[in-house]
Amino acid sequence: MEEGKGKEDEKIKINSYSCACAIVASMISIIFGYETGVMSGALIFIEEDLKINDVQVQVLAGIINFCALVGALTAGRTSDYIGRRYTISAASIIFLVGSLLMGFAPTYALLLTGRCVAGIGVGFALVIAPVYSAEISAANSRGILSSLPELGISIGILSGYISNYFLASLPLNIGWRVMFAIAAIPSLGLAIGILRMPESPRWLVMQGRLRDAKQVLSKVSNTKDEAESRLQDIKLAAGIDPNCKDDFVSLTHSTRGQGVWKELVLRPTPSVRWMLLAAIGIHFFEHATGIEAVVLYSPRIFKKAGVIAKKKLLLATIGVGVTKTIFIFASTFFIDKSGRRKLLQISVGGMILALLGLGFALTIVHQSHDQKVVWALWLSIATCYLYVMFFSIGLAPVTWVYSSEIFPLKLRAQGASIGVAVNRATNATISMTFLSLVNAITIGGAFFLYAGMSVLAWIFFFFFLPETKGRSLEEMEQVFTRSKKSRNVDMELQTQK
């Protein structure tokens, strides 16, 4: 009995070196999260200082995501060409430039330019951090390590909210600029620090560098047998003889990402088509369900609910960041145990109820006009936090884990980049239409609309997203094959587990 227990402990043990690699890679997500969170409070001061209107506010808030779309579509091919590690370094440098431009912007036009530059860095970060984390980790720890970038985003958002609160007392024309400029410091540190991390072993195999890949795998695996087994699986997926002992092999097929778009979009196999649908769907629904409206415009939501003072608005907004961070952190302990599907269904189910409650409470506040309805105010705040909690426990981390693990080796980076491009386009649409939507159908109506989108999301996840827990990256094509033989193998594997 004790022997079985020991084997189980060994099975779930996370390699400390691979964990350190994933943590460092996730630092780029913290910087991105900070850029998102700090804008929420900074908008209050930018509006007052630069005298901009609601349309300009929406453009400033959402433009980062349209630029991130460009960055995301570029990042996949870039990481296939120069490697995952150098792509993270490039993203850090882009963030550095964007932060300095925003921090020293004398006008709205230059501020918008800096926001666009930072957006390209966002696109790079969102693609490469989860892909690197997934490729460096073993199957039994991939969920927790691949979810670290999403945890990093939450930590960054919370840091941005806290920065808003403590820098709010600075002079009006200085405070918001300092909020943006300080992001340049960690960007510079990461651009240098990531170079001390190893390259993805899967990318190394794709370049024929088997010796280098073997050395990395020996560090990120718990045993020599595990490292050898992982190397053989990767070689097989790359079209290399698993028994090949050469230090370097010349591959006859493309290894720099050429021709991938044809296999992904123009002539995909049935399994790849399903993977692409799953990746696009999960990224679309992550933001179509309204999270960006809460994260970016929470001060306005609380103001509509009846919180007036700036300090109280920023303090209530910090609560959103704390809630998001705590529950994403908690989800990392469940994602490899409960599985992706179960977390998604619980998460989205809770979001539907919370959004209905938030829409109801804000509708009551709206209809009461100038009369303060205390219970509706508290219900608005409680359901807002509840919505963020349910979003963070499942949909937030699973989106990035799932889309970074399902594609075959050759298609992974650029497949993930398509998902991220959809993610940013949806994010931008929500960011740049929320205020207009509120004016058109009221703030309560906006959240009822997001509740409807959440219902569609639950249905999509139930029918189109198979479970991937415990499967190696090289087994994903089998998971996404509808044949009877594949289903029988899947049932046999589940029975064994």
CSV table of C-alpha atoms in Angstrom, one decimal:
chain,number,residue,atom,x,y,z
A,1,MET,CA,0.0,0.0,0.0
A,2,GLU,CA,2.8,2.4,1.0
A,3,GLU,CA,4.6,1.5,-2.3
A,4,GLY,CA,1.6,2.5,-4.3
A,5,LYS,CA,1.3,5.8,-2.4
A,6,GLY,CA,5.0,6.5,-3.1
A,7,LYS,CA,4.4,6.0,-6.8
A,8,GLU,CA,1.4,8.3,-6.8
A,9,ASP,CA,3.5,11.0,-5.0
A,10,GLU,CA,6.2,10.7,-7.6
A,11,LYS,CA,3.6,10.9,-10.4
A,12,ILE,CA,2.3,14.3,-9.3
A,13,LYS,CA,5.6,15.8,-8.3
A,14,ILE,CA,6.4,18.9,-10.2
A,15,ASN,CA,9.9,19.4,-11.4
A,16,SER,CA,11.4,22.4,-9.7
A,17,TYR,CA,13.5,23.6,-12.6
A,18,SER,CA,10.6,23.4,-15.1
A,19,CYS,CA,8.5,25.3,-12.5
A,20,ALA,CA,11.2,28.0,-12.3
A,21,CYS,CA,11.3,28.3,-16.1
A,22,ALA,CA,7.5,28.7,-16.3
A,23,ILE,CA,7.5,31.3,-13.5
A,24,VAL,CA,10.1,33.4,-15.3
A,25,ALA,CA,8.3,33.1,-18.6
A,26,SER,CA,5.1,34.2,-16.8
A,27,MET,CA,6.7,37.5,-15.8
A,28,ILE,CA,5.9,38.8,-19.2
A,29,SER,CA,2.2,38.2,-18.4
A,30,ILE,CA,2.6,40.3,-15.2
A,31,ILE,CA,3.8,43.2,-17.2
A,32,PHE,CA,0.8,42.8,-19.6
A,33,GLY,CA,-1.6,42.5,-16.7
A,34,TYR,CA,-0.1,45.7,-15.2
A,35,GLU,CA,-0.7,47.6,-18.5
A,36,THR,CA,-4.3,46.5,-18.4
A,37,GLY,CA,-5.0,47.1,-14.7
A,38,VAL,CA,-3.3,50.5,-14.5
A,39,MET,CA,-5.3,51.9,-17.3
A,40,SER,CA,-8.5,51.3,-15.4
A,41,GLY,CA,-7.7,53.9,-12.7
A,42,ALA,CA,-5.5,56.0,-14.9
A,43,LEU,CA,-8.4,56.8,-17.2
A,44,ILE,CA,-10.0,58.8,-14.4
A,45,PHE,CA,-7.0,61.1,-14.3
A,46,ILE,CA,-6.3,61.1,-18.0
A,47,GLU,CA,-9.9,62.3,-18.7
A,48,GLU,CA,-9.5,65.2,-16.4
A,49,ASP,CA,-5.9,66.1,-17.4
A,50,LEU,CA,-6.2,65.8,-21.2
A,51,LYS,CA,-10.0,66.7,-21.4
A,52,ILE,CA,-10.9,63.7,-23.6
A,53,ASN,CA,-14.4,62.5,-24.3
A,54,ASP,CA,-16.1,59.0,-24.0
A,55,VAL,CA,-15.2,58.0,-27.5
A,56,GLN,CA,-11.5,58.9,-27.0
A,57,VAL,CA,-11.6,56.9,-23.7
A,58,GLN,CA,-13.0,53.8,-25.4
A,59,VAL,CA,-10.3,54.1,-28.2
A,60,LEU,CA,-7.5,54.5,-25.6
A,61,ALA,CA,-8.8,51.5,-23.6
A,62,GLY,CA,-9.4,49.2,-26.6
A,63,ILE,CA,-6.6,50.1,-29.1
A,64,ILE,CA,-4.1,48.0,-27.2
A,65,ASN,CA,-6.1,44.9,-28.2
A,66,PHE,CA,-6.2,45.7,-31.9
A,67,CYS,CA,-2.5,46.2,-31.8
A,68,ALA,CA,-2.1,43.0,-29.8
A,69,LEU,CA,-3.9,41.2,-32.6
A,70,VAL,CA,-1.1,42.2,-34.9
A,71,GLY,CA,1.5,41.1,-32.3
A,72,ALA,CA,-0.3,37.8,-31.8
A,73,LEU,CA,-0.3,36.9,-35.5
A,74,THR,CA,3.4,37.8,-35.8
A,75,ALA,CA,4.5,36.1,-32.6
A,76,GLY,CA,3.7,32.5,-33.7
A,77,ARG,CA,5.9,32.7,-36.8
A,78,THR,CA,8.6,34.7,-34.9
A,79,SER,CA,8.8,32.1,-32.1
A,80,ASP,CA,9.1,29.3,-34.7
A,81,TYR,CA,11.9,31.2,-36.4
A,82,ILE,CA,14.0,32.5,-33.5
A,83,GLY,CA,12.8,30.3,-30.6
A,84,ARG,CA,10.5,30.8,-27.7
A,85,ARG,CA,13.0,32.3,-25.4
A,86,TYR,CA,14.2,35.1,-27.7
A,87,THR,CA,10.6,35.9,-28.5
A,88,ILE,CA,9.9,36.6,-24.8
A,89,SER,CA,12.9,38.8,-24.7
A,90,ALA,CA,11.6,40.7,-27.8
A,91,ALA,CA,8.2,41.2,-26.2
A,92,SER,CA,9.9,42.6,-23.1
A,93,ILE,CA,11.8,45.2,-25.1
A,94,ILE,CA,8.5,46.2,-26.9
A,95,PHE,CA,6.8,46.7,-23.5
A,96,LEU,CA,9.8,48.8,-22.4
A,97,VAL,CA,9.4,51.1,-25.4
A,98,GLY,CA,5.6,51.3,-25.0
A,99,SER,CA,5.8,52.1,-21.3
A,100,LEU,CA,8.3,54.9,-21.8
A,101,LEU,CA,6.2,56.5,-24.6
A,102,MET,CA,3.1,56.4,-22.4
A,103,GLY,CA,5.0,57.6,-19.4
A,104,PHE,CA,6.4,60.7,-21.1
A,105,ALA,CA,3.5,61.4,-23.5
A,106,PRO,CA,2.6,65.1,-23.5
A,107,THR,CA,-0.5,64.7,-25.7
A,108,TYR,CA,-3.3,62.2,-26.3
A,109,ALA,CA,-1.8,61.3,-29.7
A,110,LEU,CA,1.5,60.2,-28.3
A,111,LEU,CA,-0.2,58.4,-25.4
A,112,LEU,CA,-2.2,56.4,-28.0
A,113,THR,CA,1.0,55.6,-29.9
A,114,GLY,CA,2.6,54.3,-26.8
A,115,ARG,CA,-0.5,52.2,-26.1
A,116,CYS,CA,-0.3,50.7,-29.6
A,117,VAL,CA,3.4,49.8,-29.2
A,118,ALA,CA,2.6,48.1,-25.8
A,119,GLY,CA,-0.2,46.3,-27.6
A,120,ILE,CA,2.2,44.6,-29.9
A,121,GLY,CA,4.1,43.4,-26.9
A,122,VAL,CA,0.8,42.1,-25.4
A,123,GLY,CA,0.2,40.0,-28.5
A,124,PHE,CA,3.7,38.5,-28.2
A,125,ALA,CA,3.3,37.8,-24.5
A,126,LEU,CA,-0.1,36.1,-24.8
A,127,VAL,CA,1.1,33.7,-27.4
A,128,ILE,CA,4.5,32.8,-26.2
A,129,ALA,CA,4.3,32.5,-22.4
A,130,PRO,CA,1.7,29.7,-22.4
A,131,VAL,CA,3.3,27.9,-25.3
A,132,TYR,CA,6.8,28.0,-23.6
A,133,SER,CA,5.3,26.8,-20.3
A,134,ALA,CA,3.4,24.0,-21.9
A,135,GLU,CA,6.4,22.8,-23.9
A,136,ILE,CA,8.8,22.8,-20.9
A,137,SER,CA,6.4,20.9,-18.6
A,138,ALA,CA,5.5,17.2,-18.2
A,139,ALA,CA,1.9,16.0,-18.9
A,140,ASN,CA,0.9,15.6,-15.3
A,141,SER,CA,2.0,19.2,-14.4
A,142,ARG,CA,1.2,21.0,-17.6
A,143,GLY,CA,-2.1,22.4,-16.4
A,144,ILE,CA,-0.6,24.1,-13.4
A,145,LEU,CA,2.5,25.4,-15.2
A,146,SER,CA,0.6,26.5,-18.3
A,147,SER,CA,-1.9,28.4,-16.1
A,148,LEU,CA,0.9,30.5,-14.5
A,149,PRO,CA,0.8,33.1,-17.3
A,150,GLU,CA,-2.9,33.7,-16.5
A,151,LEU,CA,-2.0,34.0,-12.8
A,152,GLY,CA,0.7,36.5,-13.8
A,153,ILE,CA,-1.9,38.6,-15.7
A,154,SER,CA,-4.0,38.7,-12.5
A,155,ILE,CA,-1.1,39.7,-10.4
A,156,GLY,CA,-0.2,42.4,-12.9
A,157,ILE,CA,-3.8,43.7,-13.0
A,158,LEU,CA,-3.9,43.8,-9.2
A,159,SER,CA,-0.5,45.6,-9.2
A,160,GLY,CA,-1.9,48.2,-11.6
A,161,TYR,CA,-4.9,48.8,-9.4
A,162,ILE,CA,-2.7,49.2,-6.3
A,163,SER,CA,-0.5,51.6,-8.3
A,164,ASN,CA,-3.6,53.7,-9.2
A,165,TYR,CA,-4.5,53.9,-5.5
A,166,PHE,CA,-1.1,54.9,-4.1
A,167,LEU,CA,-0.1,57.3,-7.0
A,168,ALA,CA,-3.5,59.0,-7.1
A,169,SER,CA,-2.2,61.6,-4.6
A,170,LEU,CA,0.5,62.8,-7.0
A,171,PRO,CA,-0.1,66.0,-9.1
A,172,LEU,CA,-2.7,65.4,-11.8
A,173,ASN,CA,-0.3,65.8,-14.7
A,174,ILE,CA,2.4,63.5,-13.1
A,175,GLY,CA,0.5,60.7,-11.4
A,176,TRP,CA,-0.9,58.9,-14.4
A,177,ARG,CA,2.4,59.2,-16.3
A,178,VAL,CA,4.3,57.6,-13.5
A,179,MET,CA,1.8,54.8,-13.4
A,180,PHE,CA,2.7,53.9,-17.0
A,181,ALA,CA,6.5,54.6,-16.8
A,182,ILE,CA,7.3,52.3,-13.9
A,183,ALA,CA,6.4,49.2,-16.1
A,184,ALA,CA,9.7,49.9,-18.0
A,185,ILE,CA,11.7,48.6,-15.0
A,186,PRO,CA,10.5,45.0,-15.0
A,187,SER,CA,10.4,44.9,-18.8
A,188,LEU,CA,14.2,45.6,-18.9
A,189,GLY,CA,14.9,43.0,-16.2
A,190,LEU,CA,12.9,40.3,-18.0
A,191,ALA,CA,14.5,41.1,-21.4
A,192,ILE,CA,17.9,40.2,-19.9
A,193,GLY,CA,16.8,37.6,-17.3
A,194,ILE,CA,14.9,35.3,-19.8
A,195,LEU,CA,18.2,34.7,-21.6
A,196,ARG,CA,19.4,32.6,-18.6
A,197,MET,CA,16.5,30.2,-19.1
A,198,PRO,CA,16.7,27.2,-21.4
A,199,GLU,CA,15.1,27.0,-24.8
A,200,SER,CA,11.9,24.9,-25.3
A,201,PRO,CA,13.1,21.2,-25.9
A,202,ARG,CA,10.3,20.8,-28.5
A,203,TRP,CA,11.5,23.8,-30.5
A,204,LEU,CA,15.1,22.4,-30.3
A,205,VAL,CA,14.0,19.1,-31.7
A,206,MET,CA,12.2,20.9,-34.5
A,207,GLN,CA,15.6,22.4,-35.4
A,208,GLY,CA,17.3,19.0,-35.3
A,209,ARG,CA,19.2,19.9,-32.2
A,210,LEU,CA,18.7,16.6,-30.4
A,211,ARG,CA,21.6,16.9,-28.0
A,212,ASP,CA,20.5,20.3,-26.7
A,213,ALA,CA,16.9,19.1,-26.3
A,214,LYS,CA,18.1,16.1,-24.4
A,215,GLN,CA,20.1,18.3,-22.0
A,216,VAL,CA,17.1,20.5,-21.4
A,217,LEU,CA,14.8,17.5,-20.8
A,218,SER,CA,17.2,16.1,-18.3
A,219,LYS,CA,16.8,19.2,-16.2
A,220,VAL,CA,13.0,19.6,-16.6
A,221,SER,CA,12.2,15.9,-15.9
A,222,ASN,CA,12.3,14.1,-12.6
A,223,THR,CA,14.0,11.0,-13.8
A,224,LYS,CA,16.3,9.9,-16.6
A,225,ASP,CA,13.7,7.5,-17.9
A,226,GLU,CA,11.1,10.3,-18.0
A,227,ALA,CA,13.5,12.5,-20.0
A,228,GLU,CA,14.2,9.8,-22.5
A,229,SER,CA,10.6,8.9,-22.9
A,230,ARG,CA,9.6,12.5,-23.5
A,231,LEU,CA,12.5,12.9,-26.0
A,232,GLN,CA,11.3,9.8,-27.9
A,233,ASP,CA,7.7,11.1,-28.1
A,234,ILE,CA,8.9,14.5,-29.3
A,235,LYS,CA,11.2,13.0,-32.0
A,236,LEU,CA,8.3,10.8,-33.2
A,237,ALA,CA,6.0,13.9,-33.4
A,238,ALA,CA,8.7,15.8,-35.3
A,239,GLY,CA,9.1,12.9,-37.9
A,240,ILE,CA,12.5,11.7,-36.5
A,241,ASP,CA,13.3,8.1,-35.7
A,242,PRO,CA,12.7,7.7,-31.9
A,243,ASN,CA,15.8,5.5,-31.7
A,244,CYS,CA,18.1,8.1,-33.4
A,245,LYS,CA,21.1,8.8,-31.2
A,246,ASP,CA,22.7,11.6,-33.2
A,247,ASP,CA,23.4,15.0,-31.6
A,248,PHE,CA,22.1,16.8,-34.6
A,249,VAL,CA,19.9,15.8,-37.6
A,250,SER,CA,19.0,17.7,-40.7
A,251,LEU,CA,15.3,17.7,-41.2
A,252,THR,CA,13.9,17.5,-44.8
A,253,HIS,CA,10.7,19.3,-43.9
A,254,SER,CA,10.3,23.0,-42.9
A,255,THR,CA,11.3,23.8,-39.3
A,256,ARG,CA,10.8,27.6,-39.2
A,257,GLY,CA,7.1,27.8,-39.5
A,258,GLN,CA,6.7,27.9,-43.3
A,259,GLY,CA,3.6,26.4,-44.7
A,260,VAL,CA,1.8,26.1,-41.3
A,261,TRP,CA,-1.1,28.4,-42.3
A,262,LYS,CA,-2.0,26.0,-45.1
A,263,GLU,CA,-2.2,23.1,-42.7
A,264,LEU,CA,-4.1,25.2,-40.1
A,265,VAL,CA,-6.6,27.1,-42.3
A,266,LEU,CA,-6.6,26.2,-45.9
A,267,ARG,CA,-6.3,22.4,-45.9
A,268,PRO,CA,-6.6,21.2,-42.3
A,269,THR,CA,-7.2,17.6,-41.3
A,270,PRO,CA,-10.5,16.9,-39.5
A,271,SER,CA,-8.7,16.7,-36.1
A,272,VAL,CA,-6.8,20.0,-36.8
A,273,ARG,CA,-10.0,21.7,-37.9
A,274,TRP,CA,-11.6,20.6,-34.6
A,275,MET,CA,-8.6,21.9,-32.6
A,276,LEU,CA,-8.8,25.3,-34.4
A,277,LEU,CA,-12.5,25.5,-33.7
A,278,ALA,CA,-11.9,24.7,-30.0
A,279,ALA,CA,-9.1,27.3,-29.7
A,280,ILE,CA,-11.0,30.0,-31.5
A,281,GLY,CA,-14.2,29.3,-29.5
A,282,ILE,CA,-12.6,29.3,-26.1
A,283,HIS,CA,-10.7,32.5,-26.8
A,284,PHE,CA,-13.8,34.2,-28.2
A,285,PHE,CA,-16.0,33.3,-25.2
A,286,GLU,CA,-13.4,34.3,-22.6
A,287,HIS,CA,-14.0,38.0,-23.5
A,288,ALA,CA,-17.5,37.8,-25.1
A,289,THR,CA,-18.8,37.0,-21.6
A,290,GLY,CA,-17.8,40.5,-20.4
A,291,ILE,CA,-14.8,40.2,-18.2
A,292,GLU,CA,-13.0,43.2,-19.8
A,293,ALA,CA,-16.0,45.4,-19.1
A,294,VAL,CA,-15.5,44.6,-15.4
A,295,VAL,CA,-11.7,44.7,-15.3
A,296,LEU,CA,-11.3,47.9,-17.3
A,297,TYR,CA,-14.4,49.8,-16.3
A,298,SER,CA,-15.0,48.6,-12.7
A,299,PRO,CA,-14.6,52.2,-11.4
A,300,ARG,CA,-17.4,53.3,-13.7
A,301,ILE,CA,-19.6,50.3,-12.7
A,302,PHE,CA,-19.1,51.1,-9.0
A,303,LYS,CA,-19.8,54.8,-9.7
A,304,LYS,CA,-23.1,53.8,-11.4
A,305,ALA,CA,-23.9,51.6,-8.4
A,306,GLY,CA,-23.5,54.6,-6.1
A,307,VAL,CA,-19.8,54.8,-5.0
A,308,ILE,CA,-18.7,58.4,-5.7
A,309,ALA,CA,-15.4,59.3,-4.0
A,310,LYS,CA,-12.3,58.6,-6.1
A,311,LYS,CA,-10.4,56.8,-3.4
A,312,LYS,CA,-13.4,54.5,-2.6
A,313,LEU,CA,-13.8,53.8,-6.3
A,314,LEU,CA,-10.1,52.8,-6.6
A,315,LEU,CA,-10.3,50.8,-3.3
A,316,ALA,CA,-13.4,48.8,-4.6
A,317,THR,CA,-11.5,48.2,-7.8
A,318,ILE,CA,-8.6,46.8,-5.9
A,319,GLY,CA,-11.1,44.3,-4.5
A,320,VAL,CA,-11.7,43.1,-8.1
A,321,GLY,CA,-8.0,42.5,-8.6
A,322,VAL,CA,-7.6,40.7,-5.2
A,323,THR,CA,-10.6,38.4,-6.0
A,324,LYS,CA,-9.2,37.6,-9.5
A,325,THR,CA,-5.7,36.8,-8.2
A,326,ILE,CA,-6.8,34.6,-5.3
A,327,PHE,CA,-9.1,32.4,-7.3
A,328,ILE,CA,-6.8,32.0,-10.3
A,329,PHE,CA,-4.2,30.9,-7.8
A,330,ALA,CA,-6.6,28.5,-6.3
A,331,SER,CA,-7.6,27.1,-9.7
A,332,THR,CA,-4.0,26.1,-10.4
A,333,PHE,CA,-4.3,23.3,-7.8
A,334,PHE,CA,-7.5,21.9,-9.5
A,335,ILE,CA,-6.7,22.1,-13.2
A,336,ASP,CA,-4.6,19.0,-13.3
A,337,LYS,CA,-6.9,17.1,-10.9
A,338,SER,CA,-10.4,18.1,-11.8
A,339,GLY,CA,-9.8,18.4,-15.5
A,340,ARG,CA,-10.4,21.3,-18.0
A,341,ARG,CA,-14.1,20.5,-18.9
A,342,LYS,CA,-15.4,20.3,-15.3
A,343,LEU,CA,-13.7,23.6,-14.3
A,344,LEU,CA,-15.1,25.3,-17.4
A,345,GLN,CA,-18.7,24.1,-16.8
A,346,ILE,CA,-18.6,25.1,-13.1
A,347,SER,CA,-17.0,28.4,-13.9
A,348,VAL,CA,-19.4,29.5,-16.7
A,349,GLY,CA,-22.4,28.3,-14.8
A,350,GLY,CA,-21.5,30.5,-11.9
A,351,MET,CA,-20.8,33.4,-14.2
A,352,ILE,CA,-24.3,33.2,-15.7
A,353,LEU,CA,-25.9,33.5,-12.2
A,354,ALA,CA,-23.5,36.3,-11.2
A,355,LEU,CA,-24.1,38.3,-14.4
A,356,LEU,CA,-27.9,38.0,-14.0
A,357,GLY,CA,-27.6,39.2,-10.4
A,358,LEU,CA,-25.3,42.1,-11.4
A,359,GLY,CA,-27.6,43.1,-14.3
A,360,PHE,CA,-30.7,43.0,-11.9
A,361,ALA,CA,-28.9,45.1,-9.2
A,362,LEU,CA,-27.7,47.8,-11.7
A,363,THR,CA,-31.1,48.0,-13.3
A,364,ILE,CA,-32.7,48.7,-9.9
A,365,VAL,CA,-30.0,51.4,-9.3
A,366,HIS,CA,-30.7,52.9,-12.8
A,367,GLN,CA,-34.4,53.0,-12.3
A,368,SER,CA,-34.2,54.6,-8.8
A,369,HIS,CA,-32.6,57.7,-10.5
A,370,ASP,CA,-31.1,59.9,-7.7
A,371,GLN,CA,-32.4,57.9,-4.8
A,372,LYS,CA,-29.7,55.7,-3.2
A,373,VAL,CA,-30.8,52.1,-2.9
A,374,VAL,CA,-28.3,50.7,-0.4
A,375,TRP,CA,-29.1,47.0,-0.9
A,376,ALA,CA,-28.8,47.3,-4.7
A,377,LEU,CA,-25.4,49.0,-4.2
A,378,TRP,CA,-24.1,46.1,-2.1
A,379,LEU,CA,-25.6,43.5,-4.4
A,380,SER,CA,-23.9,45.2,-7.4
A,381,ILE,CA,-20.5,45.0,-5.6
A,382,ALA,CA,-21.1,41.4,-4.3
A,383,THR,CA,-22.2,40.0,-7.7
A,384,CYS,CA,-19.4,41.8,-9.5
A,385,TYR,CA,-16.9,40.1,-7.2
A,386,LEU,CA,-18.8,36.8,-7.6
A,387,TYR,CA,-18.6,37.1,-11.3
A,388,VAL,CA,-14.8,37.7,-11.2
A,389,MET,CA,-14.4,34.8,-8.8
A,390,PHE,CA,-16.2,32.3,-11.1
A,391,PHE,CA,-14.4,33.6,-14.2
A,392,SER,CA,-11.0,33.2,-12.4
A,393,ILE,CA,-11.6,29.7,-11.1
A,394,GLY,CA,-12.1,28.2,-14.6
A,395,LEU,CA,-12.5,30.1,-17.8
A,396,ALA,CA,-9.5,32.4,-17.2
A,397,PRO,CA,-6.8,29.8,-16.7
A,398,VAL,CA,-8.3,27.0,-18.8
A,399,THR,CA,-8.4,29.2,-21.9
A,400,TRP,CA,-4.7,29.6,-22.0
A,401,VAL,CA,-3.8,26.1,-20.9
A,402,TYR,CA,-6.2,24.5,-23.4
A,403,SER,CA,-5.2,26.5,-26.5
A,404,SER,CA,-1.5,26.1,-25.8
A,405,GLU,CA,-1.6,22.3,-25.5
A,406,ILE,CA,-4.0,21.0,-28.2
A,407,PHE,CA,-2.1,21.7,-31.4
A,408,PRO,CA,0.5,19.4,-32.9
A,409,LEU,CA,4.1,20.4,-32.5
A,410,LYS,CA,4.6,22.0,-35.9
A,411,LEU,CA,1.4,23.9,-35.7
A,412,ARG,CA,1.4,24.8,-32.0
A,413,ALA,CA,2.9,28.3,-31.9
A,414,GLN,CA,0.9,29.6,-34.9
A,415,GLY,CA,-2.2,27.8,-33.9
A,416,ALA,CA,-2.1,29.4,-30.5
A,417,SER,CA,-1.5,32.8,-32.2
A,418,ILE,CA,-4.7,32.5,-34.2
A,419,GLY,CA,-6.6,31.9,-30.9
A,420,VAL,CA,-4.9,34.8,-29.3
A,421,ALA,CA,-5.7,37.1,-32.3
A,422,VAL,CA,-9.4,36.2,-31.8
A,423,ASN,CA,-9.0,36.8,-28.1
A,424,ARG,CA,-7.6,40.3,-28.6
A,425,ALA,CA,-10.2,41.2,-31.3
A,426,THR,CA,-13.0,40.2,-28.9
A,427,ASN,CA,-11.4,42.0,-26.1
A,428,ALA,CA,-11.0,45.1,-28.2
A,429,THR,CA,-14.7,44.9,-29.2
A,430,ILE,CA,-15.9,44.7,-25.6
A,431,SER,CA,-13.4,47.4,-24.5
A,432,MET,CA,-14.4,49.9,-27.2
A,433,THR,CA,-18.2,49.3,-27.1
A,434,PHE,CA,-19.0,49.0,-23.4
A,435,LEU,CA,-19.7,52.7,-22.8
A,436,SER,CA,-21.7,53.0,-26.0
A,437,LEU,CA,-23.6,49.8,-25.1
A,438,VAL,CA,-24.4,51.2,-21.7
A,439,ASN,CA,-25.8,54.4,-23.3
A,440,ALA,CA,-27.9,52.3,-25.7
A,441,ILE,CA,-29.4,49.6,-23.5
A,442,THR,CA,-28.4,50.7,-19.9
A,443,ILE,CA,-25.6,49.2,-17.8
A,444,GLY,CA,-28.0,46.5,-16.4
A,445,GLY,CA,-28.9,45.5,-20.0
A,446,ALA,CA,-25.3,45.2,-20.9
A,447,PHE,CA,-24.7,42.6,-18.2
A,448,PHE,CA,-27.9,40.7,-19.2
A,449,LEU,CA,-26.4,40.6,-22.7
A,450,TYR,CA,-23.1,39.1,-21.3
A,451,ALA,CA,-25.2,36.6,-19.3
A,452,GLY,CA,-26.7,35.4,-22.6
A,453,MET,CA,-23.3,35.1,-24.2
A,454,SER,CA,-22.2,33.0,-21.1
A,455,VAL,CA,-25.1,30.6,-21.8
A,456,LEU,CA,-23.9,30.1,-25.4
A,457,ALA,CA,-20.3,29.6,-24.0
A,458,TRP,CA,-21.5,26.8,-21.7
A,459,ILE,CA,-23.2,25.0,-24.5
A,460,PHE,CA,-20.1,25.4,-26.8
A,461,PHE,CA,-17.8,24.0,-24.1
A,462,PHE,CA,-20.1,21.1,-23.4
A,463,PHE,CA,-20.3,19.9,-27.0
A,464,PHE,CA,-17.0,20.9,-28.6
A,465,LEU,CA,-14.2,20.7,-26.0
A,466,PRO,CA,-12.9,17.2,-25.1
A,467,GLU,CA,-11.0,16.6,-21.9
A,468,THR,CA,-7.2,16.8,-22.3
A,469,LYS,CA,-6.1,16.3,-18.7
A,470,GLY,CA,-3.2,13.9,-18.3
A,471,ARG,CA,-2.5,13.5,-22.0
A,472,SER,CA,0.9,14.3,-23.4
A,473,LEU,CA,1.2,17.0,-26.1
A,474,GLU,CA,1.9,14.2,-28.6
A,475,GLU,CA,-1.4,12.5,-27.9
A,476,MET,CA,-3.7,15.5,-28.7
A,477,GLU,CA,-4.4,14.5,-32.3
A,478,GLN,CA,-5.9,11.2,-31.0
A,479,VAL,CA,-8.0,13.2,-28.5
A,480,PHE,CA,-9.4,15.3,-31.3
A,481,THR,CA,-10.2,12.3,-33.6
A,482,ARG,CA,-13.8,11.2,-33.7
A,483,SER,CA,-13.2,7.7,-34.9
A,484,LYS,CA,-14.7,4.8,-33.0
A,485,LYS,CA,-11.2,3.3,-32.5
A,486,SER,CA,-10.0,6.5,-30.9
A,487,ARG,CA,-13.1,6.6,-28.5
A,488,ASN,CA,-12.4,3.0,-27.5
A,489,VAL,CA,-8.8,3.8,-26.7
A,490,ASP,CA,-9.8,6.9,-24.8
A,491,MET,CA,-12.3,4.9,-22.7
A,492,GLU,CA,-9.6,2.3,-22.0
A,493,LEU,CA,-7.1,5.0,-20.9
A,494,GLN,CA,-9.7,6.6,-18.6
A,495,THR,CA,-10.5,3.2,-17.1
A,496,GLN,CA,-6.8,2.6,-16.4
A,497,LYS,CA,-6.5,5.9,-14.6
